[in-house]
Coordinates of C-alpha atoms and ligand atoms in Angstrom, one line a residue:
M161 CA -17.9 23.0 -2.0
T162 CA -18.8 22.0 -5.6
T163 CA -18.5 18.3 -5.0
S164 CA -21.4 17.6 -2.5
A165 CA -23.6 15.8 -5.1
H166 CA -21.4 12.8 -4.9
A167 CA -20.8 12.8 -1.2
D168 CA -23.1 10.8 1.1
G169 CA -21.1 11.2 4.3
R170 CA -20.0 7.5 4.4
R171 CA -16.4 6.7 5.4
A172 CA -14.6 3.8 3.9
V173 CA -14.3 0.9 6.3
K174 CA -12.8 -1.8 4.1
A175 CA -9.4 -2.2 2.4
V176 CA -8.3 -4.2 -0.5
I177 CA -4.6 -5.2 -0.9
P178 CA -3.8 -6.5 -4.4
A179 CA -1.1 -9.1 -3.7
A180 CA -1.3 -11.6 -6.4
G181 CA 1.8 -10.5 -8.4
L182 CA 4.7 -12.7 -9.2
A183 CA 7.3 -10.4 -8.1
T184 CA 9.7 -11.1 -11.0
R185 CA 11.9 -8.2 -9.8
F186 CA 12.7 -10.2 -6.6
L187 CA 13.5 -13.5 -8.1
P188 CA 14.7 -16.0 -6.9
A189 CA 13.9 -14.9 -3.4
T190 CA 10.1 -14.8 -4.3
K191 CA 10.1 -18.1 -6.0
A192 CA 8.5 -19.8 -3.1
V193 CA 8.0 -16.7 -0.6
P194 CA 5.7 -14.1 -1.5
K195 CA 7.4 -10.6 -1.7
E196 CA 4.7 -9.4 0.8
L197 CA 6.2 -11.6 3.3
L198 CA 9.9 -10.5 3.0
P199 CA 10.8 -9.3 6.4
V200 CA 11.6 -5.7 7.2
V201 CA 13.6 -6.0 10.4
D202 CA 11.3 -8.6 12.1
R203 CA 7.8 -8.0 10.6
P204 CA 6.8 -8.9 7.0
V205 CA 6.1 -6.0 4.6
L206 CA 2.4 -7.0 4.5
Q207 CA 2.1 -6.5 8.2
Y208 CA 3.2 -2.9 8.1
I209 CA 0.5 -2.4 5.4
V210 CA -2.3 -4.1 7.5
E211 CA -1.1 -2.0 10.5
E212 CA -1.4 1.1 8.4
A213 CA -5.0 0.2 7.6
A214 CA -5.8 -0.8 11.1
A215 CA -4.3 2.4 12.6
A216 CA -6.8 4.4 10.3
G217 CA -9.7 2.3 11.7
I218 CA -10.0 -0.1 8.8
K219 CA -10.4 -3.6 10.2
D220 CA -11.8 -5.4 7.1
V221 CA -9.0 -6.3 4.9
L222 CA -9.4 -8.2 1.6
L223 CA -6.1 -9.8 0.2
V224 CA -6.3 -10.3 -3.6
T225 CA -4.0 -13.4 -3.8
G226 CA -2.8 -15.9 -6.4
R227 CA -1.2 -19.4 -6.5
G228 CA 1.5 -20.1 -4.1
K229 CA 0.6 -17.1 -1.9
T230 CA -1.5 -18.8 0.9
S231 CA 1.2 -18.2 3.4
M232 CA 0.2 -14.5 3.5
V233 CA -3.0 -15.5 5.2
D234 CA -1.3 -17.9 7.7
H235 CA 0.7 -14.8 8.9
F236 CA -2.5 -13.3 10.2
D237 CA -4.0 -16.5 11.7
R238 CA -3.7 -17.6 15.3
R239 CA -0.7 -19.9 16.0
P240 CA -1.8 -21.7 19.3
D241 CA 1.3 -24.1 19.3
V242 CA 3.8 -21.1 19.1
E243 CA 1.7 -19.1 21.6
A244 CA 1.8 -22.0 24.1
R245 CA 5.5 -22.4 23.8
L246 CA 6.1 -18.7 24.3
E247 CA 3.8 -18.7 27.4
E248 CA 5.6 -21.7 29.0
K249 CA 8.9 -19.8 28.4
G250 CA 7.5 -16.7 29.9
D251 CA 8.5 -14.8 26.7
Y252 CA 5.5 -12.3 27.1
E253 CA 6.8 -9.8 24.8
R254 CA 7.1 -12.1 21.8
L255 CA 3.8 -13.6 22.7
A256 CA 2.1 -10.3 22.5
A257 CA 3.8 -9.6 19.1
V258 CA 2.6 -13.0 17.6
R259 CA -0.9 -12.5 19.0
R260 CA -1.1 -9.0 17.7
T261 CA -0.8 -10.3 14.1
S262 CA -4.2 -12.1 14.4
E263 CA -5.9 -9.2 16.1
L264 CA -5.0 -6.4 13.7
A265 CA -7.8 -6.9 11.3
D266 CA -10.3 -9.5 9.8
I267 CA -8.5 -10.8 6.9
Y268 CA -10.5 -12.1 3.8
T269 CA -9.2 -13.3 0.5
C270 CA -10.2 -13.6 -3.1
R271 CA -8.2 -14.7 -6.1
Q272 CA -6.9 -13.1 -9.2
G273 CA -6.6 -16.1 -11.4
E274 CA -4.6 -14.3 -14.1
P275 CA -2.1 -11.4 -13.8
L276 CA -4.2 -9.0 -15.9
G277 CA -3.2 -5.7 -14.2
L278 CA -3.9 -3.7 -11.2
G279 CA -7.3 -2.5 -12.4
H280 CA -8.3 -6.2 -12.9
A281 CA -7.0 -7.1 -9.4
V282 CA -9.2 -4.4 -7.8
G283 CA -12.1 -5.5 -9.9
T284 CA -12.0 -9.0 -8.2
A285 CA -13.0 -7.2 -5.0
A286 CA -16.4 -6.0 -6.2
S287 CA -18.6 -8.5 -4.4
H288 CA -16.8 -8.2 -1.2
I289 CA -16.9 -4.4 -1.1
G290 CA -20.4 -3.9 -2.4
D291 CA -21.8 -0.5 -2.6
A292 CA -19.5 1.4 -0.3
P293 CA -16.3 3.6 -0.7
F294 CA -13.1 1.6 0.1
A295 CA -9.4 1.8 0.3
V296 CA -6.8 0.1 -1.9
L297 CA -3.3 -0.3 -0.4
L298 CA -0.7 -1.7 -2.7
G299 CA 1.1 -4.7 -1.1
D300 CA 4.8 -3.7 -1.5
E301 CA 4.8 -0.1 -0.3
F302 CA 4.1 1.7 3.0
V303 CA 4.5 5.0 4.6
E304 CA 6.1 6.2 7.8
E305 CA 4.1 5.1 10.8
D306 CA 4.3 8.5 12.5
K307 CA 3.3 10.4 9.2
P308 CA 0.1 8.6 8.3
L309 CA -1.7 9.3 5.2
L310 CA -4.9 7.3 5.2
P311 CA -6.9 9.3 7.9
A312 CA -6.7 12.5 5.8
M313 CA -7.5 10.6 2.6
L314 CA -10.4 8.9 4.2
E315 CA -11.7 12.2 5.4
V316 CA -11.4 14.0 2.0
Q317 CA -13.2 11.0 0.4
R318 CA -16.0 11.3 3.0
R319 CA -16.4 14.9 2.1
T320 CA -16.2 14.7 -1.6
G321 CA -17.6 11.2 -2.3
G322 CA -15.1 10.9 -5.2
I323 CA -11.5 9.4 -5.7
V324 CA -8.8 10.4 -3.3
L325 CA -5.2 9.7 -4.3
A326 CA -1.9 10.5 -2.7
F327 CA 1.0 11.9 -4.6
M328 CA 4.8 12.1 -4.3
E329 CA 7.1 14.2 -6.3
V330 CA 9.4 12.1 -8.5
K331 CA 12.4 13.0 -10.7
P332 CA 11.3 13.8 -14.2
E333 CA 13.2 10.7 -15.6
E334 CA 11.1 8.5 -13.3
T335 CA 7.6 9.2 -14.6
A336 CA 7.5 6.1 -16.7
R337 CA 7.3 4.0 -13.6
Y338 CA 4.1 5.5 -12.0
G339 CA 0.7 7.0 -12.7
I340 CA 1.1 10.7 -13.1
A341 CA -1.4 13.5 -12.6
S342 CA -2.1 16.9 -13.7
V343 CA -3.7 19.1 -10.9
Q344 CA -4.9 22.4 -9.9
P345 CA -5.3 24.0 -6.4
S346 CA -8.3 22.9 -4.5
D347 CA -10.5 24.6 -1.8
L348 CA -10.0 21.6 0.5
G349 CA -6.8 22.6 2.2
E350 CA -3.1 23.0 2.1
D351 CA -1.5 20.0 0.2
I352 CA -4.8 18.9 -1.3
V353 CA -5.1 19.3 -5.1
E354 CA -7.9 18.7 -7.5
V355 CA -6.8 16.3 -10.2
T356 CA -7.7 17.3 -13.7
G357 CA -6.0 14.4 -15.6
L358 CA -4.4 11.0 -15.0
V359 CA -2.0 9.0 -17.2
E360 CA -0.3 5.6 -16.5
K361 CA 3.5 5.6 -16.9
P362 CA 4.0 8.3 -19.4
A363 CA 7.5 8.9 -20.9
P364 CA 9.1 12.0 -19.3
E365 CA 8.4 14.2 -22.4
E366 CA 4.7 13.2 -22.2
A367 CA 4.3 13.4 -18.5
P368 CA 1.9 16.4 -17.3
S369 CA 3.7 16.9 -14.1
N370 CA 6.1 15.0 -11.7
L371 CA 3.4 14.1 -9.2
A372 CA 3.2 10.4 -9.1
V373 CA 0.3 8.3 -7.7
L374 CA 1.5 6.6 -4.5
G375 CA 0.0 3.1 -3.8
R376 CA -2.9 4.4 -1.6
Y377 CA -6.3 5.0 -3.1
I378 CA -9.7 5.7 -1.6
L379 CA -12.3 4.9 -4.3
P380 CA -16.1 5.0 -4.6
P381 CA -18.0 1.8 -5.6
S382 CA -18.4 3.2 -9.1
I383 CA -15.0 2.2 -10.0
F384 CA -16.1 -1.3 -10.5
E385 CA -18.2 -0.5 -13.5
A386 CA -15.4 1.7 -14.9
I387 CA -13.0 -1.3 -14.5
E388 CA -15.4 -3.5 -16.4
K389 CA -15.2 -1.1 -19.3
T390 CA -11.5 -0.5 -19.1
R391 CA -9.5 -2.0 -22.0
P392 CA -5.8 -3.1 -21.6
G393 CA -3.6 -0.1 -21.6
S394 CA 0.1 0.5 -20.5
G395 CA 1.9 -3.0 -20.6
G396 CA -1.0 -4.6 -22.1
E397 CA -2.6 -4.7 -18.6
I398 CA -6.0 -3.4 -17.3
Q399 CA -4.9 -0.2 -15.4
L400 CA -6.5 1.2 -12.3
T401 CA -5.3 4.6 -13.6
D402 CA -7.4 4.2 -16.8
A403 CA -10.5 3.3 -14.9
M404 CA -10.0 6.3 -12.7
A405 CA -9.4 8.6 -15.7
Q406 CA -12.8 7.4 -17.1
L407 CA -14.6 8.4 -13.8
L408 CA -12.8 11.7 -13.9
A409 CA -14.0 12.3 -17.4
D410 CA -17.6 11.4 -16.3
G411 CA -17.5 14.0 -13.5
T412 CA -16.4 12.2 -10.5
P413 CA -14.3 14.5 -8.2
V414 CA -10.7 13.4 -8.0
H415 CA -8.4 14.8 -5.3
G416 CA -5.0 14.1 -4.2
I417 CA -3.0 14.7 -1.0
I418 CA 0.6 15.6 -1.6
Y419 CA 2.5 13.3 0.9
R420 CA 5.6 14.9 2.6
G421 CA 6.6 11.9 4.5
H422 CA 8.8 9.0 3.4
R423 CA 7.3 6.1 1.2
Y424 CA 9.1 2.8 1.5
D425 CA 9.1 0.9 -1.9
T426 CA 9.9 -2.7 -1.0
G427 CA 9.1 -4.1 -4.5
M428 CA 12.7 -3.9 -5.6
P429 CA 15.9 -4.9 -3.9
L430 CA 17.4 -1.4 -3.6
G431 CA 14.2 0.1 -2.1
Y432 CA 13.7 -3.0 0.2
L433 CA 17.3 -2.7 1.5
Q434 CA 16.7 1.0 2.2
A435 CA 13.5 0.3 4.2
V436 CA 15.3 -2.4 6.2
V437 CA 18.2 -0.1 7.1
E438 CA 16.0 3.0 7.8
L439 CA 13.6 1.1 9.9
A440 CA 16.3 -1.0 11.9
A441 CA 17.9 2.4 12.7
K442 CA 14.8 3.8 14.0
R443 CA 14.2 0.9 16.5
D444 CA 14.7 1.6 20.2
D445 CA 16.1 -1.9 20.8
L446 CA 18.3 -2.4 17.7
G447 CA 18.9 1.1 16.4
P448 CA 21.9 2.3 18.4
E449 CA 24.0 -0.8 18.0
F450 CA 23.0 -1.2 14.4
M451 CA 24.0 2.5 13.6
A452 CA 27.2 2.2 15.3
W453 CA 28.0 -0.9 13.2
L454 CA 26.8 0.7 10.1
A455 CA 28.9 3.9 10.6
D456 CA 31.9 1.7 11.1
F457 CA 31.2 -0.5 8.0
V458 CA 30.7 2.6 5.8
A459 CA 33.9 4.3 7.2
G460 CA 35.8 1.2 6.5
G461 CA 35.0 1.5 2.7
A462 CA 32.5 -1.2 3.2
R463 CA 35.2 -3.7 3.6
G464 CA 35.4 -4.0 -0.1
Ligands
G1P535 C1 1.2 1.0 -9.8 C2 0.1 1.9 -10.4 C3 0.8 3.2 -10.7 C4 1.2 3.8 -9.3 C5 2.3 2.7 -8.6 C6 2.6 3.2 -7.3 O1 2.3 0.6 -10.7 O2 -0.2 1.3 -11.6 O3 -0.1 4.2 -11.2 O4 2.0 5.0 -9.5 O5 1.6 1.5 -8.5 O6 3.6 2.3 -6.7 P1 3.2 -0.6 -10.5 O7 4.2 -0.3 -9.5 O8 2.2 -1.9 -10.1 O9 3.8 -0.9 -11.8

């Protein structure tokens, strides 16, 4: 393998979740409630994301937060009064569910005082991360629990020492919503490509492919220096994609895994609704009754 010069065999053990955004696409729901705490069935979005990290062995999670978003941290704290009440009632199932939230990971926070972009948000994590590779999980998207992405990404990063991304194929007209990559085949395995170029939110006619960057990244610590050097780009924001493009240009290996599972995007009402319906349908306890109702509802012309 040509990339061994960057690899030192370490595996990322910390994750950063940028979650300081104002969530304007979800107002007024997100005026007082962080979008990361909107429930998908009976768990907030953020819990799915922390569970995804924990399932991949990442138990140190740094939330990059902002004003009015402290309740995100409360969700992962102990809640002795609620636990005592559930114990008294003998509701052990709910008790276990409540306790589980505080046992998933060690949650740390730092603040992004101004919304200067995703690159800037990741940059605020520098002192917590130190000199080690780490994962970034965007706070409003997650993948299917039984088709995890992070374990394979962590392993590719351990072997290459570089940047590891995940891609999904998007429609040509959607490229302006994502980071888009140009790629070539790699010798690392099926569905793993080598990235040759990265551009943030290109217009369809300028997009080098239809491979969009999904909100999961494994990054080497050298990204922090690159972020410091990154000037505002697309949307006037300091973009993580631009900082990664800089490392790529300087010779850091960048690979991507093409994800074949489903990605839930809860940052907008439509994607959020789809996530709620799909995950409710998959539940053993709710699914059968919910699906029967849904089929009925749709057959009835949605009672409109
Ligand atoms: C961010 C990234 C973009 C990536 C996307 C994935 O964009 O900047 O490269 O493709 O997340 O969801 P945002 O959704 O914050 O505009």
